[in-house]
């Protein structure tokens, strides 16, 4: 992986955490991993600066594909 990553659960007010991280580093690459698959949550995460969204449960291939798609590996 080229850059460091932070894992945030949206149930722990991840939306606010995304905004806070982006306020410190506008170029931070944030991928949400959550069991919340509602389109509203995905859209809100994108609006706050998340680059991608992976549904739980996850596997190694799903993470690799997302990181590759976003140019992080």
mmCIF file of C-alpha atoms in Angstrom:
data_model
loop_
_atom_site.group_PDB
_atom_site.id
_atom_site.type_symbol
_atom_site.label_atom_id
_atom_site.label_comp_id
_atom_site.label_asym_id
_atom_site.label_seq_id
_atom_site.Cartn_x
_atom_site.Cartn_y
_atom_site.Cartn_z
ATOM 1 C CA UNK A 1 0.000 0.000 0.000
ATOM 2 C CA UNK A 2 1.396 3.379 -1.010
ATOM 3 C CA UNK A 3 -0.240 5.491 1.707
ATOM 4 C CA UNK A 4 -1.296 5.027 5.307
ATOM 5 C CA UNK A 5 -4.910 4.268 5.991
ATOM 6 C CA UNK A 6 -7.452 4.854 8.708
ATOM 7 C CA UNK A 7 -10.349 2.483 9.294
ATOM 8 C CA UNK A 8 -13.553 4.092 10.582
ATOM 9 C CA UNK A 9 -16.879 2.505 11.444
ATOM 10 C CA UNK A 10 -19.765 4.764 10.398
ATOM 11 C CA UNK A 11 -21.695 3.717 13.484
ATOM 12 C CA UNK A 12 -19.030 5.539 15.522
ATOM 13 C CA UNK A 13 -19.923 8.878 13.841
ATOM 14 C CA UNK A 14 -17.649 8.116 10.955
ATOM 15 C CA UNK A 15 -19.189 10.911 8.889
ATOM 16 C CA UNK A 16 -17.835 13.531 11.288
ATOM 17 C CA UNK A 17 -14.509 11.725 11.409
ATOM 18 C CA UNK A 18 -14.254 11.890 7.598
ATOM 19 C CA UNK A 19 -14.851 15.649 7.676
ATOM 20 C CA UNK A 20 -12.290 16.102 10.451
ATOM 21 C CA UNK A 21 -9.634 14.077 8.618
ATOM 22 C CA UNK A 22 -10.279 16.009 5.403
ATOM 23 C CA UNK A 23 -9.937 19.313 7.290
ATOM 24 C CA UNK A 24 -6.374 18.304 8.207
ATOM 25 C CA UNK A 25 -5.489 16.629 4.922
ATOM 26 C CA UNK A 26 -7.672 17.435 1.915
ATOM 27 C CA UNK A 27 -5.823 14.756 -0.083
ATOM 28 C CA UNK A 28 -6.509 11.958 2.445
ATOM 29 C CA UNK A 29 -7.774 8.845 0.707
ATOM 30 C CA UNK A 30 -10.642 7.437 2.755
ATOM 31 C CA UNK A 31 -12.399 4.140 2.095
ATOM 32 C CA UNK A 32 -15.382 3.254 4.254
ATOM 33 C CA UNK A 33 -15.821 -0.321 5.469
ATOM 34 C CA UNK A 34 -19.275 -0.814 6.967
ATOM 35 C CA UNK A 35 -22.196 -3.191 7.324
ATOM 36 C CA UNK A 36 -24.507 -0.232 6.628
ATOM 37 C CA UNK A 37 -25.366 -0.775 2.970
ATOM 38 C CA UNK A 38 -28.040 1.911 2.682
ATOM 39 C CA UNK A 39 -27.523 4.159 -0.330
ATOM 40 C CA UNK A 40 -28.064 7.193 1.919
ATOM 41 C CA UNK A 41 -25.015 6.264 3.994
ATOM 42 C CA UNK A 42 -22.862 5.640 0.936
ATOM 43 C CA UNK A 43 -23.881 9.000 -0.553
ATOM 44 C CA UNK A 44 -23.267 10.859 2.717
ATOM 45 C CA UNK A 45 -19.821 9.249 3.003
ATOM 46 C CA UNK A 46 -18.980 10.361 -0.569
ATOM 47 C CA UNK A 47 -20.252 13.891 0.106
ATOM 48 C CA UNK A 48 -17.961 14.085 3.136
ATOM 49 C CA UNK A 49 -14.919 12.996 1.143
ATOM 50 C CA UNK A 50 -14.776 9.198 1.157
ATOM 51 C CA UNK A 51 -13.347 7.730 -2.047
ATOM 52 C CA UNK A 52 -14.906 4.307 -1.783
ATOM 53 C CA UNK A 53 -17.213 2.060 0.179
ATOM 54 C CA UNK A 54 -16.753 -1.644 0.974
ATOM 55 C CA UNK A 55 -19.596 -3.640 2.503
ATOM 56 C CA UNK A 56 -18.957 -6.001 5.417
ATOM 57 C CA UNK A 57 -18.175 -8.805 5.542
ATOM 58 C CA UNK A 58 -15.084 -8.162 3.484
ATOM 59 C CA UNK A 59 -12.378 -10.338 2.060
ATOM 60 C CA UNK A 60 -8.836 -9.829 0.836
ATOM 61 C CA UNK A 61 -9.847 -9.751 -2.835
ATOM 62 C CA UNK A 62 -12.472 -7.039 -2.269
ATOM 63 C CA UNK A 63 -9.980 -4.826 -0.447
ATOM 64 C CA UNK A 64 -7.302 -5.406 -3.090
ATOM 65 C CA UNK A 65 -9.708 -4.537 -5.914
ATOM 66 C CA UNK A 66 -10.803 -1.301 -4.195
ATOM 67 C CA UNK A 67 -7.236 -0.218 -3.398
ATOM 68 C CA UNK A 68 -6.165 -1.000 -6.967
ATOM 69 C CA UNK A 69 -9.175 0.852 -8.442
ATOM 70 C CA UNK A 70 -8.268 3.947 -6.421
ATOM 71 C CA UNK A 71 -4.577 3.721 -7.312
ATOM 72 C CA UNK A 72 -3.488 3.022 -3.753
ATOM 73 C CA UNK A 73 -1.504 -0.135 -4.591
#
